[in-house]
Amino acid sequence: MKTVIEAHNLSKVFNPETIPVRAINGVDLFVEQGEFTALVGPSGSGKTTLLNMLGGLYKPTTGNILINNVDITKLSENQLIEFRLHNIGFVFQSYNLIPVLSAKENVEFIMLLQKISKEKRETRVANLLREVGLSDKMEVRPSQLSGGQQQRVAVARALASKPQFILADEPTANLDSKSATNLLDIMDKLNRDENITFLFSTHDQRVIERARRVITLVDGRIESDVVIETLEAVT
Amino acid sequence: MIFIIAWRNIWRNKSRSGVLIASIITGICAGIILTGIMMGMYGQRQDDAIRNEVSNFQIHTKEFKTDNDPRFEIQNSESVLNIISEYKEVRALSGRVIAHGMILTAGSSAGVKINGVVPQDEANTRGLNAKITEGSYLERDKHNQILVGEKLAHKMQMKIKSRVVLTFEDIHDNVISASFRVCGFFKTTNPSFDETVVYVSKKNLAELLQTKNEVHEIAVLLKNKEDAESVISRTKKQFPDLLVEDWREIAPEIGLMIDMGAGISKVVIVLILFALAFGIINTMLMAMLERTYEIGMMIALGMNKAKLFMLVVLETVMLVMAGTPFGVLFSYLAVSFFYKHGIDLGQYSKGLESFGMSHIIHPQVSLSQYMQILFLVFITALISSLFPARKALKVDPAESIKK
Ligand SMILES: Nc1ncnc2c1ncn2[C@@H]1O[C@H](COP(=O)(O)OP(=O)(O)O)[C@@H](O)[C@H]1O
Ligand SMILES: [Mg+2]
């Protein structure tokens, strides 16, 4: 199995000069290709901060992050943007989409940034939107889509760039349970059928149950790390 | 796609964009109409100066120009006149005998420039015959007839058929006094001209000055002012010993006034553009503020700074340019309407007329002036877009995405 994320001794201190907040405190983490992992923990435990660091949106205060053996903590701001574009897929909690673009254009947008040719874009967009069950909503603007549909478009977009893994910070937080289940089904299927790596944070028990590895954060530290299918701790 | 996003972004807040577009339309109209009025005003002044006073260009001897002594006549002026009258670009020309002297009536006196002219030639170049307000025009070779400006006549209380005396020096420095009878009054658009210039017959003045039927000044009126440069350079080549000067050199104060008018309208246009720039910057900064989340998201997804910068610049420029066609259309319609019907600045007309300007203005704007103004608006949009673009680049993706 290929290791896609490798983090050593990660910590993040906000406002070090004024009122320091130690959001993440000495985290070591390995994520292998094909995982379907949930990051759980109470509000304020550091889930968002950790995901943002792994996604190259925050610079850690200490520690290193290796993604596909590239230490992203050493990259410049511009290199990081480029790295994110080609290696990391994001699904945010809500308002994921560019409001003035249709579902199809939102998915296409990321491939355009990657300079992928028009024909490839066209077929890929159609396939991805079909996989998330939105073939009939291609031309629809985000404001005309339900929250669940918007999140599915976001998943399609995250996949479009063919990233190493997909980070999703509480992707179901703003969804009703039916839409949440539907989104989870799609993510689960993509993970099983296409070996797409997902790392998502949540505090929704029903979502946690779908995960195959659950990492629990408390006060910026990993309290437990459990692989569900085998019910075996991996420390 | 950046283009599409930029274009659609403009229409997200229709009222805000609408207000900005309206102010751009207003600004463009104000700029173009102002330019039109200025150009109309000064263009008319220039045309008047050429048609009524100085013609397109004049010829003198170099010495006459500095000295004004009637001795310095143009040699062989008859053949010079003939040659120039053959130029196909020439509409009319007039050879003048000139003396500087005094005009005296029973009660008063004034300094005047006495023009000895062939009445028909003067009618053709300066349209003098059409400017008679009282009495009649000069008759050819008729002695002791004098045409004076209405303003001078009033000041010196002359009437038609009044007797006046002109005194001046002849070419032998003798002081000559000759008596004339006023045959008519003229009125041009330039009061100071009307006060200082009088007309008598060319033959009459030449005899009094004892010149040999030569002239001191040749004024040339062209069919098209665009030909002036080439005709002047041709004339200069043909008569290298003579001084050939265009209307600006003859009447630099008019040229200066026109330049000043153009300068003033430029200053006002710059001020208008400044006001527009503030409006643009304000609107776009507000848009950036509203879209912090979205911008942060695009950066997180991997949109680089150059593309983000482009997006904002493109959106700003397109927003501004969306207003320009209407601005141009409206100002074109306004300018055309007033060009045809004239703008009557009745109540300010006294002031304008003392500058030799008409109180009815026909604004005109050339294609190149439209282009200039559009170009300036474009540049203003481009510069204004740098502020919101900078704001967008400063967005921190992680922070902005926190709800
Ligand atoms: N930009 C920031 N500045 C200061 N403190 C922050 C910032 N972001 C997060 N924190 C703090 O870090 C801790 C972890 O926050 P977060 O990662 O958002 O937790 P979670 O996503 O698990 O709710 C919290 O105490 C929060 O207040
Ligand atoms: Mg969070």
PDB file of N, CA, C and O in Angstrom, chain A residues 58 77-78 81 84-85 90 92-101 105 110 112-113 141 157, chain B residues 1 5 8-9 12 293-294 297-305 307 397-399 401-403:
ATOM      1  N   TYR A  58      -2.760  25.839   5.772  1.00  0.00           N
ATOM      2  CA  TYR A  58      -2.040  26.414   6.918  1.00  0.00           C
ATOM      3  C   TYR A  58      -0.628  25.874   6.914  1.00  0.00           C
ATOM      4  O   TYR A  58      -0.413  24.686   6.647  1.00  0.00           O
ATOM      5  N   GLU A  77       4.322  29.836  -1.215  1.00  0.00           N
ATOM      6  CA  GLU A  77       2.877  30.032  -1.326  1.00  0.00           C
ATOM      7  C   GLU A  77       2.382  29.669  -2.728  1.00  0.00           C
ATOM      8  O   GLU A  77       1.377  28.966  -2.886  1.00  0.00           O
ATOM      9  N   ASN A  78       3.099  30.134  -3.743  1.00  0.00           N
ATOM     10  CA  ASN A  78       2.674  29.854  -5.123  1.00  0.00           C
ATOM     11  C   ASN A  78       2.830  28.381  -5.489  1.00  0.00           C
ATOM     12  O   ASN A  78       1.986  27.812  -6.172  1.00  0.00           O
ATOM     13  N   ILE A  81      -0.102  26.501  -4.039  1.00  0.00           N
ATOM     14  CA  ILE A  81      -1.336  26.609  -4.819  1.00  0.00           C
ATOM     15  C   ILE A  81      -1.302  25.592  -5.955  1.00  0.00           C
ATOM     16  O   ILE A  81      -2.249  24.839  -6.183  1.00  0.00           O
ATOM     17  N   ARG A  84      -1.669  22.052  -4.553  1.00  0.00           N
ATOM     18  CA  ARG A  84      -3.063  21.743  -4.204  1.00  0.00           C
ATOM     19  C   ARG A  84      -3.874  21.401  -5.445  1.00  0.00           C
ATOM     20  O   ARG A  84      -4.650  20.455  -5.466  1.00  0.00           O
ATOM     21  N   LEU A  85      -3.656  22.211  -6.480  1.00  0.00           N
ATOM     22  CA  LEU A  85      -4.425  22.019  -7.713  1.00  0.00           C
ATOM     23  C   LEU A  85      -4.282  20.595  -8.240  1.00  0.00           C
ATOM     24  O   LEU A  85      -5.238  19.996  -8.703  1.00  0.00           O
ATOM     25  N   PHE A  90     -10.717  19.051  -2.484  1.00  0.00           N
ATOM     26  CA  PHE A  90     -11.375  19.615  -1.299  1.00  0.00           C
ATOM     27  C   PHE A  90     -12.887  19.531  -1.413  1.00  0.00           C
ATOM     28  O   PHE A  90     -13.461  19.823  -2.464  1.00  0.00           O
ATOM     29  N   PHE A  92     -15.725  21.266   1.001  1.00  0.00           N
ATOM     30  CA  PHE A  92     -15.910  22.062   2.228  1.00  0.00           C
ATOM     31  C   PHE A  92     -17.287  21.796   2.819  1.00  0.00           C
ATOM     32  O   PHE A  92     -18.118  21.108   2.230  1.00  0.00           O
ATOM     33  N   GLN A  93     -17.488  22.427   3.961  1.00  0.00           N
ATOM     34  CA  GLN A  93     -18.722  22.161   4.699  1.00  0.00           C
ATOM     35  C   GLN A  93     -19.966  22.589   3.915  1.00  0.00           C
ATOM     36  O   GLN A  93     -20.958  21.884   3.873  1.00  0.00           O
ATOM     37  N   SER A  94     -19.880  23.764   3.297  1.00  0.00           N
ATOM     38  CA  SER A  94     -21.020  24.229   2.492  1.00  0.00           C
ATOM     39  C   SER A  94     -20.524  25.340   1.552  1.00  0.00           C
ATOM     40  O   SER A  94     -19.369  25.749   1.621  1.00  0.00           O
ATOM     41  N   TYR A  95     -21.416  25.836   0.716  1.00  0.00           N
ATOM     42  CA  TYR A  95     -21.058  26.871  -0.278  1.00  0.00           C
ATOM     43  C   TYR A  95     -19.764  26.519  -0.990  1.00  0.00           C
ATOM     44  O   TYR A  95     -18.838  27.300  -1.075  1.00  0.00           O
ATOM     45  N   ASN A  96     -19.736  25.313  -1.497  1.00  0.00           N
ATOM     46  CA  ASN A  96     -18.555  24.805  -2.158  1.00  0.00           C
ATOM     47  C   ASN A  96     -18.360  25.350  -3.548  1.00  0.00           C
ATOM     48  O   ASN A  96     -17.276  25.311  -4.086  1.00  0.00           O
ATOM     49  N   LEU A  97     -19.457  25.806  -4.145  1.00  0.00           N
ATOM     50  CA  LEU A  97     -19.432  26.031  -5.586  1.00  0.00           C
ATOM     51  C   LEU A  97     -19.365  27.510  -5.915  1.00  0.00           C
ATOM     52  O   LEU A  97     -19.776  28.363  -5.121  1.00  0.00           O
ATOM     53  N   ILE A  98     -18.844  27.789  -7.105  1.00  0.00           N
ATOM     54  CA  ILE A  98     -18.818  29.165  -7.578  1.00  0.00           C
ATOM     55  C   ILE A  98     -20.230  29.484  -8.063  1.00  0.00           C
ATOM     56  O   ILE A  98     -20.738  28.831  -8.976  1.00  0.00           O
ATOM     57  N   PRO A  99     -20.881  30.459  -7.439  1.00  0.00           N
ATOM     58  CA  PRO A  99     -22.322  30.656  -7.670  1.00  0.00           C
ATOM     59  C   PRO A  99     -22.683  31.007  -9.110  1.00  0.00           C
ATOM     60  O   PRO A  99     -23.793  30.717  -9.542  1.00  0.00           O
ATOM     61  N   VAL A 100     -21.760  31.651  -9.842  1.00  0.00           N
ATOM     62  CA  VAL A 100     -22.121  32.080 -11.198  1.00  0.00           C
ATOM     63  C   VAL A 100     -21.873  30.988 -12.238  1.00  0.00           C
ATOM     64  O   VAL A 100     -22.133  31.196 -13.422  1.00  0.00           O
ATOM     65  N   LEU A 101     -21.366  29.839 -11.788  1.00  0.00           N
ATOM     66  CA  LEU A 101     -21.119  28.763 -12.759  1.00  0.00           C
ATOM     67  C   LEU A 101     -22.120  27.632 -12.557  1.00  0.00           C
ATOM     68  O   LEU A 101     -22.539  27.357 -11.429  1.00  0.00           O
ATOM     69  N   GLU A 105     -19.963  23.571 -15.218  1.00  0.00           N
ATOM     70  CA  GLU A 105     -18.837  24.505 -15.276  1.00  0.00           C
ATOM     71  C   GLU A 105     -18.003  24.477 -13.999  1.00  0.00           C
ATOM     72  O   GLU A 105     -16.781  24.643 -14.043  1.00  0.00           O
ATOM     73  N   ILE A 110     -11.961  23.300 -12.441  1.00  0.00           N
ATOM     74  CA  ILE A 110     -10.703  22.832 -11.872  1.00  0.00           C
ATOM     75  C   ILE A 110      -9.815  22.205 -12.962  1.00  0.00           C
ATOM     76  O   ILE A 110      -8.608  22.349 -12.961  1.00  0.00           O
ATOM     77  N   LEU A 112      -9.884  23.106 -16.030  1.00  0.00           N
ATOM     78  CA  LEU A 112      -9.403  24.223 -16.830  1.00  0.00           C
ATOM     79  C   LEU A 112      -8.156  24.819 -16.211  1.00  0.00           C
ATOM     80  O   LEU A 112      -7.188  25.155 -16.896  1.00  0.00           O
ATOM     81  N   LEU A 113      -8.174  24.929 -14.882  1.00  0.00           N
ATOM     82  CA  LEU A 113      -6.982  25.422 -14.194  1.00  0.00           C
ATOM     83  C   LEU A 113      -5.807  24.485 -14.449  1.00  0.00           C
ATOM     84  O   LEU A 113      -4.666  24.909 -14.531  1.00  0.00           O
ATOM     85  N   ARG A 141     -27.490  26.135 -12.033  1.00  0.00           N
ATOM     86  CA  ARG A 141     -26.636  26.925 -11.142  1.00  0.00           C
ATOM     87  C   ARG A 141     -26.777  26.426  -9.703  1.00  0.00           C
ATOM     88  O   ARG A 141     -27.844  25.929  -9.321  1.00  0.00           O
ATOM     89  N   ARG A 157     -16.289  17.609  -8.399  1.00  0.00           N
ATOM     90  CA  ARG A 157     -15.219  18.550  -8.704  1.00  0.00           C
ATOM     91  C   ARG A 157     -13.903  18.108  -8.066  1.00  0.00           C
ATOM     92  O   ARG A 157     -12.838  18.180  -8.680  1.00  0.00           O
TER      93      ARG A 157
ATOM     94  N   MET B   1     -13.115  30.608 -19.330  1.00  0.00           N
ATOM     95  CA  MET B   1     -13.952  30.422 -18.128  1.00  0.00           C
ATOM     96  C   MET B   1     -13.803  31.616 -17.198  1.00  0.00           C
ATOM     97  O   MET B   1     -14.781  32.102 -16.640  1.00  0.00           O
ATOM     98  N   ILE B   5     -16.767  33.877 -15.788  1.00  0.00           N
ATOM     99  CA  ILE B   5     -16.988  34.190 -14.368  1.00  0.00           C
ATOM    100  C   ILE B   5     -17.030  35.703 -14.183  1.00  0.00           C
ATOM    101  O   ILE B   5     -17.919  36.242 -13.527  1.00  0.00           O
ATOM    102  N   ARG B   8     -20.281  37.192 -15.601  1.00  0.00           N
ATOM    103  CA  ARG B   8     -21.472  36.895 -14.794  1.00  0.00           C
ATOM    104  C   ARG B   8     -21.402  37.580 -13.441  1.00  0.00           C
ATOM    105  O   ARG B   8     -22.429  37.962 -12.878  1.00  0.00           O
ATOM    106  N   ASN B   9     -20.190  37.732 -12.909  1.00  0.00           N
ATOM    107  CA  ASN B   9     -20.049  38.415 -11.618  1.00  0.00           C
ATOM    108  C   ASN B   9     -20.599  39.831 -11.674  1.00  0.00           C
ATOM    109  O   ASN B   9     -21.153  40.329 -10.708  1.00  0.00           O
ATOM    110  N   ARG B  12     -24.253  40.045 -10.808  1.00  0.00           N
ATOM    111  CA  ARG B  12     -24.749  39.446  -9.568  1.00  0.00           C
ATOM    112  C   ARG B  12     -25.465  40.470  -8.719  1.00  0.00           C
ATOM    113  O   ARG B  12     -26.483  40.175  -8.119  1.00  0.00           O
ATOM    114  N   TYR B 293     -15.270  34.717   0.799  1.00  0.00           N
ATOM    115  CA  TYR B 293     -15.382  33.265   0.930  1.00  0.00           C
ATOM    116  C   TYR B 293     -15.064  32.573  -0.395  1.00  0.00           C
ATOM    117  O   TYR B 293     -14.249  31.647  -0.474  1.00  0.00           O
ATOM    118  N   GLU B 294     -15.728  33.085  -1.423  1.00  0.00           N
ATOM    119  CA  GLU B 294     -15.596  32.482  -2.748  1.00  0.00           C
ATOM    120  C   GLU B 294     -14.158  32.579  -3.287  1.00  0.00           C
ATOM    121  O   GLU B 294     -13.634  31.642  -3.882  1.00  0.00           O
ATOM    122  N   MET B 297     -12.032  30.174  -1.496  1.00  0.00           N
ATOM    123  CA  MET B 297     -12.275  28.822  -1.995  1.00  0.00           C
ATOM    124  C   MET B 297     -11.522  28.573  -3.305  1.00  0.00           C
ATOM    125  O   MET B 297     -10.902  27.530  -3.492  1.00  0.00           O
ATOM    126  N   MET B 298     -11.563  29.573  -4.175  1.00  0.00           N
ATOM    127  CA  MET B 298     -10.876  29.386  -5.464  1.00  0.00           C
ATOM    128  C   MET B 298      -9.367  29.239  -5.257  1.00  0.00           C
ATOM    129  O   MET B 298      -8.715  28.442  -5.929  1.00  0.00           O
ATOM    130  N   ILE B 299      -8.828  30.008  -4.314  1.00  0.00           N
ATOM    131  CA  ILE B 299      -7.392  29.886  -4.035  1.00  0.00           C
ATOM    132  C   ILE B 299      -7.112  28.504  -3.453  1.00  0.00           C
ATOM    133  O   ILE B 299      -6.142  27.842  -3.826  1.00  0.00           O
ATOM    134  N   ALA B 300      -7.981  28.044  -2.536  1.00  0.00           N
ATOM    135  CA  ALA B 300      -7.796  26.725  -1.935  1.00  0.00           C
ATOM    136  C   ALA B 300      -7.802  25.634  -2.997  1.00  0.00           C
ATOM    137  O   ALA B 300      -6.982  24.725  -2.983  1.00  0.00           O
ATOM    138  N   LEU B 301      -8.702  25.773  -3.960  1.00  0.00           N
ATOM    139  CA  LEU B 301      -8.802  24.748  -5.005  1.00  0.00           C
ATOM    140  C   LEU B 301      -7.586  24.746  -5.923  1.00  0.00           C
ATOM    141  O   LEU B 301      -7.343  23.765  -6.615  1.00  0.00           O
ATOM    142  N   GLY B 302      -6.855  25.842  -5.951  1.00  0.00           N
ATOM    143  CA  GLY B 302      -5.647  25.865  -6.768  1.00  0.00           C
ATOM    144  C   GLY B 302      -5.638  26.915  -7.862  1.00  0.00           C
ATOM    145  O   GLY B 302      -4.898  26.802  -8.830  1.00  0.00           O
ATOM    146  N   MET B 303      -6.455  27.957  -7.696  1.00  0.00           N
ATOM    147  CA  MET B 303      -6.405  29.042  -8.667  1.00  0.00           C
ATOM    148  C   MET B 303      -5.231  29.945  -8.285  1.00  0.00           C
ATOM    149  O   MET B 303      -5.158  30.423  -7.145  1.00  0.00           O
ATOM    150  N   ASN B 304      -4.324  30.133  -9.216  1.00  0.00           N
ATOM    151  CA  ASN B 304      -3.130  30.883  -8.834  1.00  0.00           C
ATOM    152  C   ASN B 304      -3.373  32.384  -8.866  1.00  0.00           C
ATOM    153  O   ASN B 304      -4.389  32.865  -9.338  1.00  0.00           O
ATOM    154  N   LYS B 305      -2.386  33.108  -8.346  1.00  0.00           N
ATOM    155  CA  LYS B 305      -2.564  34.549  -8.138  1.00  0.00           C
ATOM    156  C   LYS B 305      -2.723  35.301  -9.458  1.00  0.00           C
ATOM    157  O   LYS B 305      -3.494  36.248  -9.544  1.00  0.00           O
ATOM    158  N   LYS B 307      -4.092  34.248 -12.186  1.00  0.00           N
ATOM    159  CA  LYS B 307      -5.443  34.071 -12.718  1.00  0.00           C
ATOM    160  C   LYS B 307      -6.466  34.864 -11.905  1.00  0.00           C
ATOM    161  O   LYS B 307      -7.386  35.456 -12.455  1.00  0.00           O
ATOM    162  N   PRO B 397      -6.971  31.808   2.179  1.00  0.00           N
ATOM    163  CA  PRO B 397      -8.007  30.804   1.886  1.00  0.00           C
ATOM    164  C   PRO B 397      -8.561  30.131   3.135  1.00  0.00           C
ATOM    165  O   PRO B 397      -9.764  30.031   3.308  1.00  0.00           O
ATOM    166  N   ALA B 398      -7.683  29.699   4.047  1.00  0.00           N
ATOM    167  CA  ALA B 398      -8.168  28.948   5.203  1.00  0.00           C
ATOM    168  C   ALA B 398      -9.067  29.811   6.080  1.00  0.00           C
ATOM    169  O   ALA B 398     -10.125  29.374   6.526  1.00  0.00           O
ATOM    170  N   GLU B 399      -8.647  31.049   6.298  1.00  0.00           N
ATOM    171  CA  GLU B 399      -9.428  31.927   7.181  1.00  0.00           C
ATOM    172  C   GLU B 399     -10.791  32.251   6.577  1.00  0.00           C
ATOM    173  O   GLU B 399     -11.803  32.288   7.259  1.00  0.00           O
ATOM    174  N   ILE B 401     -12.573  30.597   4.520  1.00  0.00           N
ATOM    175  CA  ILE B 401     -13.499  29.488   4.352  1.00  0.00           C
ATOM    176  C   ILE B 401     -14.206  29.142   5.659  1.00  0.00           C
ATOM    177  O   ILE B 401     -15.300  28.592   5.670  1.00  0.00           O
ATOM    178  N   LYS B 402     -13.603  29.517   6.802  1.00  0.00           N
ATOM    179  CA  LYS B 402     -14.332  29.344   8.073  1.00  0.00           C
ATOM    180  C   LYS B 402     -15.582  30.192   7.998  1.00  0.00           C
ATOM    181  O   LYS B 402     -15.502  31.398   7.838  1.00  0.00           O
ATOM    182  N   LYS B 403     -16.689  29.554   8.085  1.00  0.00           N
ATOM    183  CA  LYS B 403     -17.990  30.222   7.834  1.00  0.00           C
ATOM    184  C   LYS B 403     -18.111  31.604   8.468  1.00  0.00           C
ATOM    185  O   LYS B 403     -17.528  32.047   9.379  1.00  0.00           O
TER     186      LYS B 403
END
